[in-house]
Coordinates of C-alpha atoms and ligand atoms in Angstrom, one line a residue:
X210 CA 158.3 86.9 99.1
X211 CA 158.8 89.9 97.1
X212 CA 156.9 93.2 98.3
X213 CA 156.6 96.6 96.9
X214 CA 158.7 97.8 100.1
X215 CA 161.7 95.3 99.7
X216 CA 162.2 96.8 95.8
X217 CA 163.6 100.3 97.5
X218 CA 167.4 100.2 96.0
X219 CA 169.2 103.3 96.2
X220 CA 171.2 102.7 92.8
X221 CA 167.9 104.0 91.6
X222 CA 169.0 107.0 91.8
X223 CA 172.1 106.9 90.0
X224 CA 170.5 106.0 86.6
X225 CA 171.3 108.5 83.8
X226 CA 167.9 108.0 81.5
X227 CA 169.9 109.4 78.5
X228 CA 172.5 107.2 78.3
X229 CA 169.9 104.5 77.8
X230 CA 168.7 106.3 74.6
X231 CA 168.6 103.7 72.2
X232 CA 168.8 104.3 68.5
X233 CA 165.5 104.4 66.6
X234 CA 166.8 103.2 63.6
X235 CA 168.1 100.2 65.1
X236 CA 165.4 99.5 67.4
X237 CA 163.1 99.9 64.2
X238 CA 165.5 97.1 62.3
X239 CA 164.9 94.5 65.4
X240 CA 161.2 95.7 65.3
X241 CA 160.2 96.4 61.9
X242 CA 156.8 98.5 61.5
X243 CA 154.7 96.5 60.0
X244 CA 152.5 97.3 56.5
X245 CA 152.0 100.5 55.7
X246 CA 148.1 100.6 53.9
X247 CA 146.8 97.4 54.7
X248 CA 147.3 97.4 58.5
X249 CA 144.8 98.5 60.9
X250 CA 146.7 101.0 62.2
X251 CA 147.6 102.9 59.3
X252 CA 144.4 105.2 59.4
X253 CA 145.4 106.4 62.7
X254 CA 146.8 110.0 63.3
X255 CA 149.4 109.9 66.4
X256 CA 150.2 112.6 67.6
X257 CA 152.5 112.1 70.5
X258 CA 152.5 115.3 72.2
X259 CA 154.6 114.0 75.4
X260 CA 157.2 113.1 73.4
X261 CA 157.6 116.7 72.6
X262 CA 158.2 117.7 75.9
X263 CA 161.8 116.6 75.6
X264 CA 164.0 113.7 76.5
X265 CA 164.7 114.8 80.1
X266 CA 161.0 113.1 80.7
X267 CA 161.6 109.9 78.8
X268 CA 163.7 107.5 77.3
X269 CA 162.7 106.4 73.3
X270 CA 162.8 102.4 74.0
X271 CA 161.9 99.8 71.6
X272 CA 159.8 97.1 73.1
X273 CA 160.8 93.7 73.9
X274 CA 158.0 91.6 72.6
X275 CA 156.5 87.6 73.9
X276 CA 157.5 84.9 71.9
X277 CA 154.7 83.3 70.1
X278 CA 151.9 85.6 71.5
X279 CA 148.1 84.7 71.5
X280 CA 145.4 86.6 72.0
X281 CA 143.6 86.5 76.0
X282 CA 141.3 88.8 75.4
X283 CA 139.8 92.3 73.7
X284 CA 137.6 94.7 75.4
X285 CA 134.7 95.9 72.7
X286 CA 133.5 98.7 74.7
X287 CA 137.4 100.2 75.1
X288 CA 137.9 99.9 71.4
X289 CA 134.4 101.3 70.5
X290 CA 135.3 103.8 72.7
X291 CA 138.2 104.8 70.7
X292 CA 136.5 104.8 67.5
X293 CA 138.0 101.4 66.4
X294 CA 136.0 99.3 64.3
X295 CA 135.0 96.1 65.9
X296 CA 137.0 93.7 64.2
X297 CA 140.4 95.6 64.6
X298 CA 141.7 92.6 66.2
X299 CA 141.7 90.4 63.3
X300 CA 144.4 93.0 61.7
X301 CA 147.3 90.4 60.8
X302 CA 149.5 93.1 62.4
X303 CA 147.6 93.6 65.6
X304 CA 148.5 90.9 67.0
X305 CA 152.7 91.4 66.9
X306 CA 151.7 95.2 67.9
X307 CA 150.3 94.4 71.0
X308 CA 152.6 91.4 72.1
X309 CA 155.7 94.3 71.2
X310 CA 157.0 92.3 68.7
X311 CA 156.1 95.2 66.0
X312 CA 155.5 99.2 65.6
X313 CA 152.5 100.7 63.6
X314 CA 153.8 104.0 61.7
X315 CA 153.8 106.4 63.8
X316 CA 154.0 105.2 67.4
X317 CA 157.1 106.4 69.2
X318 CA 157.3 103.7 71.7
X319 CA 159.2 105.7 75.0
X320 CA 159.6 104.7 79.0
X321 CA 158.7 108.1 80.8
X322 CA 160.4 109.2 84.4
X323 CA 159.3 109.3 87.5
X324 CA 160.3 109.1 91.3
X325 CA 157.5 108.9 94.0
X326 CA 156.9 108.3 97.9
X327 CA 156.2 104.5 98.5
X328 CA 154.6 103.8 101.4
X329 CA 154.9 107.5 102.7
X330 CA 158.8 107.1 102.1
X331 CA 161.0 108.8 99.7
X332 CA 161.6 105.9 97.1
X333 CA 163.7 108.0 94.9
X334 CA 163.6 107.3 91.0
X335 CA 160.8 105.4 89.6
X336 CA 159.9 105.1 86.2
X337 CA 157.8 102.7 83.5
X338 CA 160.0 99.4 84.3
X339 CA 157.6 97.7 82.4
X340 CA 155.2 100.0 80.5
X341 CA 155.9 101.5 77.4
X342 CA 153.7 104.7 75.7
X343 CA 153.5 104.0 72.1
X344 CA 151.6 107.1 71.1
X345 CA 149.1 109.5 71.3
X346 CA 145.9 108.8 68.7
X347 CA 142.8 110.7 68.1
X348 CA 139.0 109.1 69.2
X349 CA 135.9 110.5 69.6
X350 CA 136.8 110.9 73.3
X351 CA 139.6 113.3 72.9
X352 CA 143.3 112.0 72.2
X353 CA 144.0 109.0 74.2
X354 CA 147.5 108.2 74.7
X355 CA 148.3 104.3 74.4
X356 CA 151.0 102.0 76.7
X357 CA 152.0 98.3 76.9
X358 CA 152.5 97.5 80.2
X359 CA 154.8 94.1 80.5
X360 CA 157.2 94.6 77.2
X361 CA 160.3 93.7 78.5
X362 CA 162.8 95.7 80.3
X363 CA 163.4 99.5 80.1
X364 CA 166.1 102.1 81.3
X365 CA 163.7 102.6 84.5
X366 CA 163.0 98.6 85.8
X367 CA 166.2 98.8 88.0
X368 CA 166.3 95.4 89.2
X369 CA 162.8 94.0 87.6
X370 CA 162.2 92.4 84.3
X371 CA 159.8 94.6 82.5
X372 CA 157.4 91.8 82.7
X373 CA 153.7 91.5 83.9
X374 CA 152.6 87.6 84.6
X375 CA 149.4 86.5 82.8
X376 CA 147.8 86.5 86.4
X377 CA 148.0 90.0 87.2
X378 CA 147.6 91.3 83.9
X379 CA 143.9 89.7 83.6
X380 CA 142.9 91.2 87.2
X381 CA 143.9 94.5 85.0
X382 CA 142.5 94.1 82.3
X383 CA 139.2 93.0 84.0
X384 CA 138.8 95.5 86.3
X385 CA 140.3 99.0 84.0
X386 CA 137.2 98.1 82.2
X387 CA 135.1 97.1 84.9
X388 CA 135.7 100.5 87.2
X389 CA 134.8 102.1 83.7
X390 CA 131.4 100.1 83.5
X391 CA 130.8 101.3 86.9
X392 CA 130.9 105.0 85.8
X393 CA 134.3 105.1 88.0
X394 CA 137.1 107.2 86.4
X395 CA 140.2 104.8 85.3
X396 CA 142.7 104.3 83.0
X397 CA 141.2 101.6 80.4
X398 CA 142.2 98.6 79.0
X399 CA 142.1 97.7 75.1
X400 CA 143.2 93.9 75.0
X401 CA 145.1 91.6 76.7
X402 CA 148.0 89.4 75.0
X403 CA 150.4 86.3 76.5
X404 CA 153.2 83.8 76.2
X405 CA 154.6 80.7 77.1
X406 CA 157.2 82.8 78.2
X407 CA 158.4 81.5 81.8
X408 CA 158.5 84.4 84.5
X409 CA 159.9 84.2 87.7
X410 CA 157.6 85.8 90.5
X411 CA 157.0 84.0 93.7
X412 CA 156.3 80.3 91.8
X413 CA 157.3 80.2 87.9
X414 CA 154.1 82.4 85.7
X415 CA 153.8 83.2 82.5
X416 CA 154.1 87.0 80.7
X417 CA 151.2 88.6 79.5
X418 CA 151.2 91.8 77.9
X419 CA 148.0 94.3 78.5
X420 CA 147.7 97.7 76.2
X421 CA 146.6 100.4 78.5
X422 CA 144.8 103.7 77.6
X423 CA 144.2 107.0 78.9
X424 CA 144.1 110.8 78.3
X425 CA 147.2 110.7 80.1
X426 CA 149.3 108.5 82.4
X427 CA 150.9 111.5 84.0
X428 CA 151.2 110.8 87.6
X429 CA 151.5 113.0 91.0
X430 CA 155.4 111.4 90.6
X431 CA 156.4 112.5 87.1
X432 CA 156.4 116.4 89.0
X433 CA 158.0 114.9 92.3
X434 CA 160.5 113.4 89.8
X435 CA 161.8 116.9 88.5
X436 CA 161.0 118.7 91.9
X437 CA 163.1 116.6 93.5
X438 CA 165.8 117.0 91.1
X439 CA 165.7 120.6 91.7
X440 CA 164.8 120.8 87.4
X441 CA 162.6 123.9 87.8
X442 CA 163.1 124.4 84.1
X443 CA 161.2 120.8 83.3
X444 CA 158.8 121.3 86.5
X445 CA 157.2 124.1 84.7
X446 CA 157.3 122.7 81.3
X447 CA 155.6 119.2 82.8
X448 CA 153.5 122.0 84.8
X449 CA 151.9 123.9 81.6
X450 CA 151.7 120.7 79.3
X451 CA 149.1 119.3 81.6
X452 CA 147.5 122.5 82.4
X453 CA 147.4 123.1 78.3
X454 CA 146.1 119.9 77.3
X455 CA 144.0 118.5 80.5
X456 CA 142.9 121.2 83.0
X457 CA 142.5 124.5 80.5
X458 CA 140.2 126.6 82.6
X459 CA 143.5 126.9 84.9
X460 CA 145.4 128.9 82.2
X461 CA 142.3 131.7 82.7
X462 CA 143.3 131.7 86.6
X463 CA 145.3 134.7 88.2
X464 CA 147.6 131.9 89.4
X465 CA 147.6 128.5 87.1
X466 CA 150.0 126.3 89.0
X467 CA 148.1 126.5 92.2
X468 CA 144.7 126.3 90.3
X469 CA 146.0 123.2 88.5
X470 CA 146.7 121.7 92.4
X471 CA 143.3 122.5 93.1
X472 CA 141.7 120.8 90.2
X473 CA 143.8 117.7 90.6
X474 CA 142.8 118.2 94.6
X475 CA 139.1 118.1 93.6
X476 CA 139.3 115.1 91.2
X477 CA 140.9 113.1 93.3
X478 CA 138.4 113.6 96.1
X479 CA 136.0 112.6 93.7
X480 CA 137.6 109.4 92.9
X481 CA 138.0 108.7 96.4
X482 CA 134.2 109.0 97.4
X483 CA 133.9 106.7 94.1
X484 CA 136.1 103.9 95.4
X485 CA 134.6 104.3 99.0
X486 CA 131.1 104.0 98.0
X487 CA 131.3 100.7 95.4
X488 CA 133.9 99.1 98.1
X489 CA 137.2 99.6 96.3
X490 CA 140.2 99.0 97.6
X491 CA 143.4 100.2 95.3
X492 CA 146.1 98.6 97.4
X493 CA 148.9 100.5 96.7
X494 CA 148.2 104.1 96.9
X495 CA 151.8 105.4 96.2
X496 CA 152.4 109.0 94.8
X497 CA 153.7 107.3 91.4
X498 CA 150.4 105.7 91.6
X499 CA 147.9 108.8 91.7
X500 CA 146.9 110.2 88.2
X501 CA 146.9 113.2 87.8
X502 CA 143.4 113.4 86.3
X503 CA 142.1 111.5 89.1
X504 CA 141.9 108.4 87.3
X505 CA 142.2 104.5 88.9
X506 CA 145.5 103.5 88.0
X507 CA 148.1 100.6 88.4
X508 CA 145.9 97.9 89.2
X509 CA 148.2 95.4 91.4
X510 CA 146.9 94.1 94.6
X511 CA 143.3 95.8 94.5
X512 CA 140.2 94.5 95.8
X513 CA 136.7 94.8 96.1
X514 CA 135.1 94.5 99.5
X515 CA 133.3 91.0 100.5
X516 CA 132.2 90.9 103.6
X517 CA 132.2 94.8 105.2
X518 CA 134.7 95.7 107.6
X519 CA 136.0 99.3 107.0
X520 CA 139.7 98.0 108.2
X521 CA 140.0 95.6 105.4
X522 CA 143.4 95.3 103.7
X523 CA 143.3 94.3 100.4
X524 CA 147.1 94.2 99.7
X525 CA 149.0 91.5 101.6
X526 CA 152.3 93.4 101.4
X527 CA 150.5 96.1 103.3
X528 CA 151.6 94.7 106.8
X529 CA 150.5 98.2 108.2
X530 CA 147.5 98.9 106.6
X531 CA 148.6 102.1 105.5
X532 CA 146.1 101.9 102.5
X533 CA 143.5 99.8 104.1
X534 CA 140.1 100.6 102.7
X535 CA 139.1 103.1 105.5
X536 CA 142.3 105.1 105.1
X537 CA 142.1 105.3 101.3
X538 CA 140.8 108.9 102.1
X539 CA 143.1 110.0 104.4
X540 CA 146.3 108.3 102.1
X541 CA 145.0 110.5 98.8
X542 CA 145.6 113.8 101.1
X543 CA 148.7 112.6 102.2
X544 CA 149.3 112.4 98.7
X545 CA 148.0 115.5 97.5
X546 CA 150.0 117.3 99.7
X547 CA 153.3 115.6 98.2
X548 CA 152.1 116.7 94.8
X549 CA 151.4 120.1 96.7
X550 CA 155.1 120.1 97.8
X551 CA 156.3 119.0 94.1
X552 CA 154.5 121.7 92.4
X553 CA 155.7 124.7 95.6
X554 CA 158.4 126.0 93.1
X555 CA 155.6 127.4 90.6
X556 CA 153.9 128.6 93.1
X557 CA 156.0 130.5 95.5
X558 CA 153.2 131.6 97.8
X559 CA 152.9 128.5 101.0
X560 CA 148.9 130.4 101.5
X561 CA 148.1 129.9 97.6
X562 CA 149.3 125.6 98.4
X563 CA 147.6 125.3 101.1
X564 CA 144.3 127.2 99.4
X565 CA 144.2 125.2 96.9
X566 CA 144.4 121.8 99.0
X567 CA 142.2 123.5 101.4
X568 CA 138.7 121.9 99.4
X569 CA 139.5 118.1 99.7
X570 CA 137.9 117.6 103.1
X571 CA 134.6 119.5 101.8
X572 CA 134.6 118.4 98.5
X573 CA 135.2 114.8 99.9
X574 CA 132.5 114.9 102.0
X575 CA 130.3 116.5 99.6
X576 CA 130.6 113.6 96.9
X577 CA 131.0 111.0 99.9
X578 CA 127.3 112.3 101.0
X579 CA 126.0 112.5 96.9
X580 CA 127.2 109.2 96.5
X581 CA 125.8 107.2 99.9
X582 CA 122.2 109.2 99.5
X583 CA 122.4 107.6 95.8
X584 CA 123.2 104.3 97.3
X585 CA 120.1 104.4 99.8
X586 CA 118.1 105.9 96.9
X587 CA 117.4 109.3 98.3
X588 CA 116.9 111.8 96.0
X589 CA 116.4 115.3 98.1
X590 CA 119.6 116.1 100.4
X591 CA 118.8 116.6 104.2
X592 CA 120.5 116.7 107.4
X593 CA 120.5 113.7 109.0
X594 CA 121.2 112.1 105.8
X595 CA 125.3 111.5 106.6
X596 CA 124.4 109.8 109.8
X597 CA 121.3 107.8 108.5
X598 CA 124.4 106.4 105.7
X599 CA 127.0 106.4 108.6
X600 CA 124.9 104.2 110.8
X601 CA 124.0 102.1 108.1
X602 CA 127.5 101.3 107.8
X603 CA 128.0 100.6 111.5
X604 CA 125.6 98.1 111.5
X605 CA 126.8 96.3 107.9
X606 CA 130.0 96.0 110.1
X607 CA 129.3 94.8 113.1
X608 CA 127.1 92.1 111.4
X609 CA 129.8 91.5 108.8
X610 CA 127.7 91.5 106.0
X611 CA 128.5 91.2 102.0
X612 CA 129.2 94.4 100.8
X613 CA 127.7 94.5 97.5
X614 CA 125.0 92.1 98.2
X615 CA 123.7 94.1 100.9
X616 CA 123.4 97.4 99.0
X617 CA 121.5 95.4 96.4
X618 CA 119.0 93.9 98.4
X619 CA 118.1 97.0 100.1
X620 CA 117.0 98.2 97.0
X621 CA 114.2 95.9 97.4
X622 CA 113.7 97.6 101.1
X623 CA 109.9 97.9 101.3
X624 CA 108.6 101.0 102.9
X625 CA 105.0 99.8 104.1
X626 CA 104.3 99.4 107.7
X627 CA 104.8 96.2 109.4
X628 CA 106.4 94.9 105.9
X629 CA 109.3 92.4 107.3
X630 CA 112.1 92.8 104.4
X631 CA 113.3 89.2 105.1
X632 CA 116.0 90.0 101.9
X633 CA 117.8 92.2 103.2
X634 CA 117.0 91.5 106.9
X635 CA 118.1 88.3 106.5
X636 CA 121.4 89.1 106.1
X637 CA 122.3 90.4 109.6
X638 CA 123.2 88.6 113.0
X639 CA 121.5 91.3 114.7
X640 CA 117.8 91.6 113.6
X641 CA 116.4 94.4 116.2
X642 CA 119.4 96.1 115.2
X643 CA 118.3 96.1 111.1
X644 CA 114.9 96.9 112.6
X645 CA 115.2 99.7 114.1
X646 CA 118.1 101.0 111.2
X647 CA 114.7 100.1 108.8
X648 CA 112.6 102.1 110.8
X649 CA 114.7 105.3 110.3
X650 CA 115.1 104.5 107.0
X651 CA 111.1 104.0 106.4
X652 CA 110.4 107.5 108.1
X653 CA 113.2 108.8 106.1
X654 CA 111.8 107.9 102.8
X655 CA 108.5 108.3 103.6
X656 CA 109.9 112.5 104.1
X657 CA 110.7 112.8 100.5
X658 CA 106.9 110.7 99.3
X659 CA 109.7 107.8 97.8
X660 CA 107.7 105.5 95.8
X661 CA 109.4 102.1 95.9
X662 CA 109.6 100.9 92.5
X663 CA 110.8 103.5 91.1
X664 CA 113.6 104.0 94.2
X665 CA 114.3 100.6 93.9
X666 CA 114.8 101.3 89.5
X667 CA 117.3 103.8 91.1
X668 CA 119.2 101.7 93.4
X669 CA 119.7 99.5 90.8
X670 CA 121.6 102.0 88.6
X671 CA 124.3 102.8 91.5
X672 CA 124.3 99.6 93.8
X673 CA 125.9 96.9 91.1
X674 CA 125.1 93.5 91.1
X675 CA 128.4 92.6 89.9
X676 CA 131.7 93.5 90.9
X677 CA 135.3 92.1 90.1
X678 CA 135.4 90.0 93.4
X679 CA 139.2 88.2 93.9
X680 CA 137.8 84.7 93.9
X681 CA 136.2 85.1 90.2
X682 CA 139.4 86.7 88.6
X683 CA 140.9 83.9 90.3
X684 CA 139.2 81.4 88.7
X685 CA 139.5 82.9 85.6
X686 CA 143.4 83.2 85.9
X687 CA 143.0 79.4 86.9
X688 CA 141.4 78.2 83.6
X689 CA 143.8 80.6 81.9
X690 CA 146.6 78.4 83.0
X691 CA 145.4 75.9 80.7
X692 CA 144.7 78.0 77.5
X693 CA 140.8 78.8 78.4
X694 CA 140.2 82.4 78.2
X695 CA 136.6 81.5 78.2
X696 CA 136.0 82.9 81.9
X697 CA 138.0 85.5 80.7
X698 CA 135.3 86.4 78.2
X699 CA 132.4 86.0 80.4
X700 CA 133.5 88.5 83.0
X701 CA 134.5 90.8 80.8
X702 CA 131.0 91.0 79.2
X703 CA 129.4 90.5 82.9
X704 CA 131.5 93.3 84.0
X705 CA 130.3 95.6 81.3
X706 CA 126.6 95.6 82.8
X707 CA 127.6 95.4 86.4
X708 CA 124.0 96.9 87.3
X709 CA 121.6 94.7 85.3
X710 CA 120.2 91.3 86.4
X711 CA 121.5 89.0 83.6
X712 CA 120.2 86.1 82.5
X713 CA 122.2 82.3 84.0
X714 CA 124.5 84.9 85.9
X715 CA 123.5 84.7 89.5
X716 CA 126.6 82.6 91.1
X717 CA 128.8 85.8 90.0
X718 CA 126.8 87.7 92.0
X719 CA 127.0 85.4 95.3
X720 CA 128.8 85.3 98.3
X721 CA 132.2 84.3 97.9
X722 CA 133.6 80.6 98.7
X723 CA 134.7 80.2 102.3
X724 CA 138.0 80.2 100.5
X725 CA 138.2 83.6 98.9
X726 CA 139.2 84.8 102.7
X727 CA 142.5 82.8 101.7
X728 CA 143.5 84.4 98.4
X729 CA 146.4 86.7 99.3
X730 CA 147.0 89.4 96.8
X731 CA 150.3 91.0 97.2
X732 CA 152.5 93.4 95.1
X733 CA 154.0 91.1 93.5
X734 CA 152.8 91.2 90.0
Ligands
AMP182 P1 154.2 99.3 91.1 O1 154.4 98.9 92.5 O2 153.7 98.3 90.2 O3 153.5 100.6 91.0 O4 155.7 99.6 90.6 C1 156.6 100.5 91.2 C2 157.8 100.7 90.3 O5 158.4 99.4 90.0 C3 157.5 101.3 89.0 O6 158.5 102.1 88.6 C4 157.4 100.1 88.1 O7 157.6 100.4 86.7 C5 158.4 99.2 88.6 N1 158.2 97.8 88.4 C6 157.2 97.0 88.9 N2 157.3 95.8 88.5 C7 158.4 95.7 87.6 C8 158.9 94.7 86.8 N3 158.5 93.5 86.8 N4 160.0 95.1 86.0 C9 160.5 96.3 86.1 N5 160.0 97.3 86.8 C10 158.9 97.0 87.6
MG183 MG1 152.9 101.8 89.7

């Protein structure tokens, strides 16, 4: 079976990105742009800044598109987001544009570089093997940058074949926009295309292109890339684009390089009190795979908790459990301080580094404790409030219990005397043990006068009822397989309201099948 570990080649890195560098024109004659006035991407402005950073970051590539595409699948909310109108889809263009089979005017489709640590080794160069950025465009949320992930081979996909299978492309799509209906920060994901076009991953698949977008795709690896190659010149210049167009405040700083590590050091402690609070598990926490604004990204092998046990590992490939769900923490530090290392050039001074890493712990704690007192509805912070959460924990995993399901139900925790809370009660082996965790928890909210309806209205905002558990993408993938991207569409709208009731909805928000433990997810995708 293929892993992410066996893919480590060491021709990687004798790949010259320029002598890839195709010509436009041509690529532009096997691709034509389509309409110019009539399409529905002729009103947009690109603007393509990362392309001006030079071709020492990227190769210009022309997508290879899927035969005879159809649509899977659009996200509303990503397009709304952008400022598209709702029926941008229906655009005779839009279709070939997001299969890769056609260029709107004005997207400068490119493969970026980038090299990375792998399973805490040195994997050399990386690269977008199978994503492509088309552009930059204006929205009402800032510029957004735009990338097909899965269209066809590029200068970077070494040994792979640019491809994404339909499979793993719907987990993406699915969960980009359901990590953004969570309020988690993540690249997003604007629709979803496919092809009866046979790929090879462990059984024969089918491809699937998904459009990806983001403020930026610039990862912890793009500066590990050019530190690596001892490119000081393009360290700096990768350095000050991000700093001018993602972290300004740093530019004010006495020292901006080591003020830009913190801020990336503080978002991505934020991110990772996110994921450890709802029960995410990324999978494959690589430095290629860390955003630099802190954002979810690379959705492969991920999972969401089922039943709690803080060693889970959600990617099958991850024989170690290097990024097993407790250690998510622990493997974004790691990270940080390869992106520390990257970035030592600019900042000469090894104190100023190790400053600016210096906050994660307390700033991981801090959000770790925000988040958990949110989860148990607790409004005021006090002291015993970490162990109160940390205990609560203990117990969910020494009974096992659904992760999500749990959380929920103890929104409806009543606070009374003698009141039994069968709901939530119910749900562990060990019933004295819940008892006496409840009484705590009773005295606890009783010291800030909670009122339970109106906790409960609070719990309800943070603890979601729905989450993108394996065995639903699953069976949606499964009735994809035969053309019905009707499951598809339901999740995708369940997903949008992960925190509200909805009506005829209740077996998404169940325990999983016996045979959900069987599902392995692995890298291969
Ligand atoms: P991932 O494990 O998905 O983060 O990918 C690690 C590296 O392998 C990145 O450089 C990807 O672009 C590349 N890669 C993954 N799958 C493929 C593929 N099917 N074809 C080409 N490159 C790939
Ligand atoms: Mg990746």
């Amino acid at each position: 079976m293929a892993t992410c570990r066996t893919r480590i080649d060491p021709s990687w890195s004798r790949i010259n990105p320029l002598a890839y560098t195709v010509d436009m024109d041509t690529a532009a004659q096997a691709h034509p742009p389509v309409g110019t006035g009539q399409s529905a991407g002729s009103g947009l402005h690109w603007s393509n800044r990362f392309q001006r950073l030079g071709l020492q970051f990227y190769t210009e590539w022309a997508a290879e598109g899927l035969p005879q595409p159809y649509w899977v699948a659009c996200s509303e909310a990503c397009a709304r987001d952008m400022g598209w109108p709702t029926d941008w889809a229906d655009d005779a263009s839009a279709l070939s544009v997001f299969s890769g089979n056609a260029m709107w005017d004005g997207m400068r489709p490119l493969a970026s570089v980038y090299s990375g640590h792998q399973f805490g080794v040195w994997a050399g160069q990386l690269g977008d093997g199978r994503a492509l950025w088309l552009g930059e465009i204006d929205s009402p949320a800032g510029p957004l940058e735009l990338q097909l992930k899965g269209a066809g081979p590029t200068p970077y996909s070494r040994r792979g074949d640019g491809r994404a299978v339909l499979r793993s492309s719907i987990r993406e799509f699915l969960c980009s926009e359901a990590m953004q209906a969570l309020g988690i920060p993540t690249t997003r994901a604007l629709c979803l295309t496919g092809s009866a076009l046979p790929v090879r991953r462990e059984t024969w698949e089918t491809a699937a292109v998904v459009t990806r977008v983001a403020p930026s795709f610039i990862r912890f690896g793009h500066f590990e890339h050019f530190a690596a190659n001892q490119q000081p010149v393009e360290l700096r210049a990768l350095a000050d684009f991000v700093i001018d167009h993602h972290y300004p405040d740093c530019r004010e700083a006495a020292a901006p390089y080591a003020a830009l590590l913190r801020a990336v050091t503080l978002r991505t402690a934020e991110l990772m009190a996110q994921w450890q609070a709802v029960g995410f598990c990324h999978g494959v926490m690589n430095t290629d795979n860390m955003s630099v604004l802190g954002l979810t990204i690379d959705y492969g092998p991920f999972g969401f908790l089922d039943a709690y046990d803080p060693d889970h590992i959600c990617n099958h490939s991850d024989t170690g459990g290097r990024y097993a769900y407790s250690q998510q923490p622990q493997a974004a530090w790691w990270n940080l301080h390869a992106f520390a290392h990257a970035l030592q050039p600019l900042i000469d001074d090894r104190d100023a580094a190790a400053n600016a890493l210096a906050p994660y712990t307390v700033v991981y704690e801090a959000a770790r404790k925000r988040c958990f007192n949110a989860k148990l509805g607790l409004i005021d912070h006090q002291a015993d409030d970490v162990s109160l959460a940390e205990d609560w924990l203990q117990l969910m995993a020494a009974n096992a219990v659904d992760y999500t399901i749990t959380w929920r139900r103890l929104a409806q925790f009543n606070s009374d005397d003698g009141a039994r809370n069968d709901a939530v009660r119910d749900l562990f082996i060990d019933r004295d043990a819940f008892d006496a965790w409840g009484a705590r928890y009773r005295q606890r909210l009783r010291a800030e006068n909670s009122f339970d309806a109106q906790r409960a209205a609070g719990m309800n905002r943070i603890n979601p009822r729905f989450v993108l558990r394996n065995h639903l993408a699953e069976a949606a993938i499964e009735e994809s397989r035969n053309g019905d991207f009707n499951e598809v569409h339901r999740l995708m709208s369940l997903l949008q309201q992960p925190f509200d009731e909805q009506a005829d909805a209740a077996a998404y928000a169940d325990f999983p099948p016996a045979w959900a433990q069987q599902l392995d997810i692995s890298c291969s995708s």
